[in-house]
mmCIF file of C-alpha atoms in Angstrom:
data_model
loop_
_atom_site.group_PDB
_atom_site.id
_atom_site.type_symbol
_atom_site.label_atom_id
_atom_site.label_comp_id
_atom_site.label_asym_id
_atom_site.label_seq_id
_atom_site.Cartn_x
_atom_site.Cartn_y
_atom_site.Cartn_z
ATOM 1 C CA UNK A 23 -1.595 -34.805 -18.074
ATOM 2 C CA UNK A 24 -4.685 -34.436 -16.463
ATOM 3 C CA UNK A 25 -5.705 -32.709 -13.792
ATOM 4 C CA UNK A 26 -7.429 -33.246 -11.292
ATOM 5 C CA UNK A 27 -10.489 -30.729 -10.108
ATOM 6 C CA UNK A 28 -12.516 -30.501 -7.141
ATOM 7 C CA UNK A 29 -16.449 -29.036 -7.588
ATOM 8 C CA UNK A 30 -17.612 -29.118 -3.849
ATOM 9 C CA UNK A 31 -17.014 -32.994 -2.550
ATOM 10 C CA UNK A 32 -17.185 -34.066 -6.752
ATOM 11 C CA UNK A 33 -13.951 -34.769 -8.338
ATOM 12 C CA UNK A 34 -13.379 -34.203 -11.996
ATOM 13 C CA UNK A 35 -10.528 -35.104 -14.169
ATOM 14 C CA UNK A 36 -9.882 -32.552 -16.870
ATOM 15 C CA UNK A 37 -8.224 -33.670 -19.906
ATOM 16 C CA UNK A 38 -6.836 -31.150 -21.991
ATOM 17 C CA UNK A 39 -7.544 -32.799 -25.759
ATOM 18 C CA UNK A 40 -4.842 -30.470 -27.442
ATOM 19 C CA UNK A 41 -1.984 -32.457 -25.316
ATOM 20 C CA UNK A 42 -3.602 -35.840 -26.446
ATOM 21 C CA UNK A 43 -1.977 -37.655 -29.154
ATOM 22 C CA UNK A 44 -4.506 -39.292 -31.557
ATOM 23 C CA UNK A 45 -4.211 -42.966 -29.925
ATOM 24 C CA UNK A 46 -4.939 -41.397 -26.400
ATOM 25 C CA UNK A 47 -7.661 -39.052 -27.468
ATOM 26 C CA UNK A 48 -9.630 -41.742 -29.273
ATOM 27 C CA UNK A 49 -9.377 -43.720 -26.675
ATOM 28 C CA UNK A 50 -11.165 -41.384 -23.983
ATOM 29 C CA UNK A 51 -13.967 -40.460 -26.963
ATOM 30 C CA UNK A 52 -14.963 -44.183 -27.835
ATOM 31 C CA UNK A 53 -14.908 -44.984 -24.136
ATOM 32 C CA UNK A 54 -17.354 -42.415 -23.501
ATOM 33 C CA UNK A 55 -19.668 -41.784 -25.753
ATOM 34 C CA UNK A 56 -21.432 -45.090 -26.058
ATOM 35 C CA UNK A 57 -23.620 -46.835 -26.937
ATOM 36 C CA UNK A 58 -22.588 -46.045 -30.770
ATOM 37 C CA UNK A 59 -24.756 -47.850 -34.047
ATOM 38 C CA UNK A 60 -22.914 -49.743 -36.242
ATOM 39 C CA UNK A 61 -22.727 -49.025 -39.893
ATOM 40 C CA UNK A 62 -21.858 -51.812 -41.535
ATOM 41 C CA UNK A 63 -20.504 -51.035 -44.764
ATOM 42 C CA UNK A 64 -21.010 -52.935 -48.162
ATOM 43 C CA UNK A 65 -19.086 -51.463 -51.172
ATOM 44 C CA UNK A 66 -17.382 -52.379 -54.397
ATOM 45 C CA UNK A 67 -14.369 -51.256 -56.489
ATOM 46 C CA UNK A 68 -14.776 -50.654 -59.532
ATOM 47 C CA UNK A 69 -14.599 -53.905 -60.975
ATOM 48 C CA UNK A 70 -17.554 -55.345 -58.915
ATOM 49 C CA UNK A 71 -15.395 -56.778 -56.055
ATOM 50 C CA UNK A 72 -17.113 -56.622 -53.197
ATOM 51 C CA UNK A 73 -16.011 -55.370 -49.557
ATOM 52 C CA UNK A 74 -17.776 -55.092 -46.177
ATOM 53 C CA UNK A 75 -16.792 -53.898 -43.034
ATOM 54 C CA UNK A 76 -18.072 -52.192 -39.845
ATOM 55 C CA UNK A 77 -17.471 -48.624 -38.639
ATOM 56 C CA UNK A 78 -19.517 -47.425 -35.450
ATOM 57 C CA UNK A 79 -18.495 -43.678 -35.630
ATOM 58 C CA UNK A 80 -21.857 -43.564 -37.523
ATOM 59 C CA UNK A 81 -25.520 -42.276 -37.338
ATOM 60 C CA UNK A 82 -27.799 -40.140 -39.017
ATOM 61 C CA UNK A 83 -28.066 -36.474 -38.795
ATOM 62 C CA UNK A 84 -31.357 -35.466 -41.166
ATOM 63 C CA UNK A 85 -34.594 -37.001 -42.049
ATOM 64 C CA UNK A 86 -35.379 -35.223 -45.427
ATOM 65 C CA UNK A 87 -33.156 -35.717 -46.829
ATOM 66 C CA UNK A 88 -32.215 -38.453 -45.232
ATOM 67 C CA UNK A 89 -28.688 -37.283 -44.571
ATOM 68 C CA UNK A 90 -26.233 -40.119 -43.120
ATOM 69 C CA UNK A 91 -22.502 -39.536 -41.634
ATOM 70 C CA UNK A 92 -19.538 -42.140 -41.094
ATOM 71 C CA UNK A 93 -16.011 -41.735 -39.716
ATOM 72 C CA UNK A 94 -13.731 -43.190 -41.347
ATOM 73 C CA UNK A 95 -9.817 -43.291 -40.399
ATOM 74 C CA UNK A 96 -7.042 -43.134 -42.538
ATOM 75 C CA UNK A 97 -4.171 -45.189 -41.417
ATOM 76 C CA UNK A 98 -0.710 -43.541 -42.004
ATOM 77 C CA UNK A 99 -2.306 -41.413 -44.968
ATOM 78 C CA UNK A 100 -4.192 -44.121 -46.796
ATOM 79 C CA UNK A 101 -7.617 -45.192 -47.611
ATOM 80 C CA UNK A 102 -9.113 -48.176 -46.791
ATOM 81 C CA UNK A 103 -11.038 -50.230 -48.971
ATOM 82 C CA UNK A 104 -14.465 -48.926 -47.683
ATOM 83 C CA UNK A 105 -13.252 -45.513 -48.655
ATOM 84 C CA UNK A 106 -11.349 -46.280 -51.959
ATOM 85 C CA UNK A 107 -14.162 -48.255 -53.113
ATOM 86 C CA UNK A 108 -17.067 -45.248 -52.064
ATOM 87 C CA UNK A 109 -14.550 -42.448 -53.876
ATOM 88 C CA UNK A 110 -14.297 -45.084 -57.128
ATOM 89 C CA UNK A 111 -18.331 -45.644 -57.222
ATOM 90 C CA UNK A 112 -20.028 -42.665 -55.188
ATOM 91 C CA UNK A 113 -22.315 -45.823 -53.517
ATOM 92 C CA UNK A 114 -22.240 -47.870 -50.662
ATOM 93 C CA UNK A 115 -24.638 -49.850 -48.384
ATOM 94 C CA UNK A 116 -24.981 -49.563 -44.822
ATOM 95 C CA UNK A 117 -26.546 -52.608 -42.730
ATOM 96 C CA UNK A 118 -27.797 -52.765 -39.393
ATOM 97 C CA UNK A 119 -26.167 -55.439 -37.161
ATOM 98 C CA UNK A 120 -28.029 -57.877 -34.613
ATOM 99 C CA UNK A 121 -27.046 -59.695 -31.928
ATOM 100 C CA UNK A 122 -27.036 -62.501 -34.504
ATOM 101 C CA UNK A 123 -24.655 -61.206 -36.595
ATOM 102 C CA UNK A 124 -21.853 -60.119 -34.546
ATOM 103 C CA UNK A 125 -19.468 -63.049 -34.780
ATOM 104 C CA UNK A 126 -20.039 -62.358 -38.726
ATOM 105 C CA UNK A 127 -19.450 -58.094 -38.576
ATOM 106 C CA UNK A 128 -16.493 -59.448 -36.752
ATOM 107 C CA UNK A 129 -14.889 -61.511 -39.045
ATOM 108 C CA UNK A 130 -15.249 -58.717 -41.808
ATOM 109 C CA UNK A 131 -13.431 -56.377 -38.966
ATOM 110 C CA UNK A 132 -10.340 -58.854 -39.745
ATOM 111 C CA UNK A 133 -7.145 -57.079 -41.378
ATOM 112 C CA UNK A 134 -7.797 -59.483 -44.715
ATOM 113 C CA UNK A 135 -5.363 -58.521 -47.333
ATOM 114 C CA UNK A 136 -7.194 -56.250 -50.157
ATOM 115 C CA UNK A 137 -9.370 -58.059 -52.636
ATOM 116 C CA UNK A 138 -10.633 -60.387 -50.265
ATOM 117 C CA UNK A 139 -14.512 -61.170 -49.845
ATOM 118 C CA UNK A 140 -14.554 -60.871 -46.424
ATOM 119 C CA UNK A 141 -18.922 -61.630 -47.475
ATOM 120 C CA UNK A 142 -17.434 -64.743 -48.300
ATOM 121 C CA UNK A 143 -15.291 -65.402 -45.328
ATOM 122 C CA UNK A 144 -18.641 -64.270 -42.843
ATOM 123 C CA UNK A 145 -20.461 -66.929 -44.812
ATOM 124 C CA UNK A 146 -23.042 -63.883 -45.667
ATOM 125 C CA UNK A 147 -25.322 -63.859 -48.340
ATOM 126 C CA UNK A 148 -25.889 -60.651 -50.505
ATOM 127 C CA UNK A 149 -28.747 -59.648 -52.513
ATOM 128 C CA UNK A 150 -29.134 -56.566 -55.306
ATOM 129 C CA UNK A 151 -30.061 -53.581 -54.148
ATOM 130 C CA UNK A 152 -32.857 -51.346 -55.882
ATOM 131 C CA UNK A 153 -31.819 -47.608 -56.091
ATOM 132 C CA UNK A 154 -27.552 -47.879 -56.563
ATOM 133 C CA UNK A 155 -25.355 -50.977 -58.357
ATOM 134 C CA UNK A 156 -24.263 -52.652 -55.361
ATOM 135 C CA UNK A 157 -25.644 -55.374 -53.248
ATOM 136 C CA UNK A 158 -27.145 -55.551 -49.432
ATOM 137 C CA UNK A 159 -26.592 -58.581 -46.784
ATOM 138 C CA UNK A 160 -29.436 -60.844 -46.739
ATOM 139 C CA UNK A 161 -29.198 -61.639 -43.500
ATOM 140 C CA UNK A 162 -29.490 -58.089 -41.763
ATOM 141 C CA UNK A 163 -32.952 -57.011 -41.407
ATOM 142 C CA UNK A 164 -32.264 -53.037 -41.847
ATOM 143 C CA UNK A 165 -29.900 -52.208 -44.936
ATOM 144 C CA UNK A 166 -29.519 -48.104 -46.268
ATOM 145 C CA UNK A 167 -28.593 -47.887 -49.681
ATOM 146 C CA UNK A 168 -26.315 -44.738 -49.694
ATOM 147 C CA UNK A 169 -24.956 -42.143 -52.659
ATOM 148 C CA UNK A 170 -22.409 -40.274 -51.485
ATOM 149 C CA UNK A 171 -22.608 -36.475 -51.292
ATOM 150 C CA UNK A 172 -19.801 -35.728 -49.435
ATOM 151 C CA UNK A 173 -15.739 -36.281 -47.878
ATOM 152 C CA UNK A 174 -14.963 -33.999 -45.887
ATOM 153 C CA UNK A 175 -11.358 -34.611 -44.805
ATOM 154 C CA UNK A 176 -10.164 -34.131 -41.130
ATOM 155 C CA UNK A 177 -6.829 -33.611 -40.864
ATOM 156 C CA UNK A 178 -4.784 -35.559 -40.194
ATOM 157 C CA UNK A 179 -5.993 -39.250 -39.922
ATOM 158 C CA UNK A 180 -9.689 -39.288 -41.048
ATOM 159 C CA UNK A 181 -12.636 -38.458 -42.724
ATOM 160 C CA UNK A 182 -16.201 -38.078 -42.768
ATOM 161 C CA UNK A 183 -18.471 -39.444 -45.116
ATOM 162 C CA UNK A 184 -21.562 -37.777 -46.075
ATOM 163 C CA UNK A 185 -24.816 -39.500 -47.837
ATOM 164 C CA UNK A 186 -27.919 -39.268 -48.545
ATOM 165 C CA UNK A 187 -30.288 -42.726 -48.419
ATOM 166 C CA UNK A 188 -31.691 -43.457 -51.255
ATOM 167 C CA UNK A 189 -33.767 -46.186 -50.473
ATOM 168 C CA UNK A 190 -34.112 -48.716 -47.286
ATOM 169 C CA UNK A 191 -34.959 -52.281 -46.656
ATOM 170 C CA UNK A 192 -36.743 -53.940 -43.757
ATOM 171 C CA UNK A 193 -37.591 -57.094 -42.575
ATOM 172 C CA UNK A 194 -41.946 -56.986 -42.872
ATOM 173 C CA UNK A 195 -41.602 -59.193 -39.561
ATOM 174 C CA UNK A 196 -40.670 -55.660 -38.099
ATOM 175 C CA UNK A 197 -42.822 -53.176 -39.702
ATOM 176 C CA UNK A 198 -45.605 -51.934 -37.035
ATOM 177 C CA UNK A 199 -47.534 -49.509 -39.449
ATOM 178 C CA UNK A 200 -46.509 -49.294 -43.336
ATOM 179 C CA UNK A 201 -48.429 -45.956 -43.296
ATOM 180 C CA UNK A 202 -46.993 -44.283 -40.157
ATOM 181 C CA UNK A 203 -43.462 -45.864 -41.112
ATOM 182 C CA UNK A 204 -43.257 -47.564 -37.608
ATOM 183 C CA UNK A 205 -41.022 -50.116 -36.644
ATOM 184 C CA UNK A 206 -39.887 -52.247 -34.046
ATOM 185 C CA UNK A 207 -36.909 -51.982 -33.826
ATOM 186 C CA UNK A 208 -35.973 -53.523 -30.395
ATOM 187 C CA UNK A 209 -37.431 -56.665 -31.620
ATOM 188 C CA UNK A 210 -34.275 -57.089 -34.055
ATOM 189 C CA UNK A 211 -32.098 -56.422 -31.309
ATOM 190 C CA UNK A 212 -29.742 -54.234 -32.903
ATOM 191 C CA UNK A 213 -26.040 -54.118 -30.757
ATOM 192 C CA UNK A 214 -24.004 -50.825 -30.197
ATOM 193 C CA UNK A 215 -20.623 -50.734 -29.744
ATOM 194 C CA UNK A 216 -19.196 -49.739 -26.139
ATOM 195 C CA UNK A 217 -15.302 -49.079 -25.594
ATOM 196 C CA UNK A 218 -12.788 -51.316 -26.098
ATOM 197 C CA UNK A 219 -11.580 -53.922 -26.488
ATOM 198 C CA UNK A 220 -14.178 -55.219 -28.056
ATOM 199 C CA UNK A 221 -17.224 -54.685 -26.246
ATOM 200 C CA UNK A 222 -20.457 -54.233 -27.156
ATOM 201 C CA UNK A 223 -24.442 -53.886 -25.978
ATOM 202 C CA UNK A 224 -27.494 -55.086 -27.442
ATOM 203 C CA UNK A 225 -30.443 -52.259 -27.567
ATOM 204 C CA UNK A 226 -32.747 -54.721 -26.495
ATOM 205 C CA UNK A 227 -32.767 -53.375 -23.107
ATOM 206 C CA UNK A 228 -34.751 -50.512 -23.154
ATOM 207 C CA UNK A 229 -37.039 -48.176 -21.301
ATOM 208 C CA UNK A 230 -40.027 -45.671 -22.173
ATOM 209 C CA UNK A 231 -39.932 -42.376 -21.229
ATOM 210 C CA UNK A 232 -42.569 -39.586 -23.097
ATOM 211 C CA UNK A 233 -41.598 -36.367 -23.800
ATOM 212 C CA UNK A 234 -43.434 -33.765 -21.547
ATOM 213 C CA UNK A 235 -45.113 -30.571 -22.989
ATOM 214 C CA UNK A 236 -44.198 -27.466 -21.087
ATOM 215 C CA UNK A 237 -47.682 -27.324 -18.889
ATOM 216 C CA UNK A 238 -47.008 -31.258 -17.865
ATOM 217 C CA UNK A 239 -43.497 -29.840 -16.950
ATOM 218 C CA UNK A 240 -44.636 -26.532 -14.851
ATOM 219 C CA UNK A 241 -47.563 -28.787 -13.481
ATOM 220 C CA UNK A 242 -44.675 -31.413 -12.454
ATOM 221 C CA UNK A 243 -42.381 -28.347 -10.864
ATOM 222 C CA UNK A 244 -45.417 -27.106 -8.765
ATOM 223 C CA UNK A 245 -46.017 -29.959 -7.580
ATOM 224 C CA UNK A 246 -48.829 -30.777 -9.042
ATOM 225 C CA UNK A 247 -48.853 -33.916 -11.007
ATOM 226 C CA UNK A 248 -46.339 -36.244 -11.290
ATOM 227 C CA UNK A 249 -44.542 -37.159 -14.705
ATOM 228 C CA UNK A 250 -44.921 -40.467 -15.890
#
């Protein structure tokens, strides 16, 4: 059971994670670590049959080499189609999800039988990749072609898929400066995952906060200038 703690006039509920089961532990983390970007994974099996599914335990963890990681569950100790395909081909594509593609993404999350092409069910088109054998979602403004680096087993319920990005496809209208690799990410309105059940947010609402230098921070701390 959680313990209510008092710090001054502030009340804190402390949850001992060792005392929680999988469902409650996941619920606490997924409701608190928000928003989370969504990896809309397109993979294919050894026969070339495509599969699409969204995963919200996702981010990038290095720029050079470009490394991404995705947390994938193994319900009942079994691989879902995406993970099974990645093990078989060692390749997959991460497509970013925009507000206009939210419903299509949600359709691909339906528990269709194995072998069903979720892309067809969602009315999505695909185009061939450049560096890997798979295909990417044509309507997505950003797609990352990925090659598997390793799969880390997180017993008993999940794995972490670590991959290197081989190529990126970005709609030209969102590229501000090709040479400097500046992308206007606010314009394509990626969505992020919030708490369950079924809550999302749009990243179009943002604010700028430049990082101060040490000298600027010291000057602000002593009241000599404001941080803008």
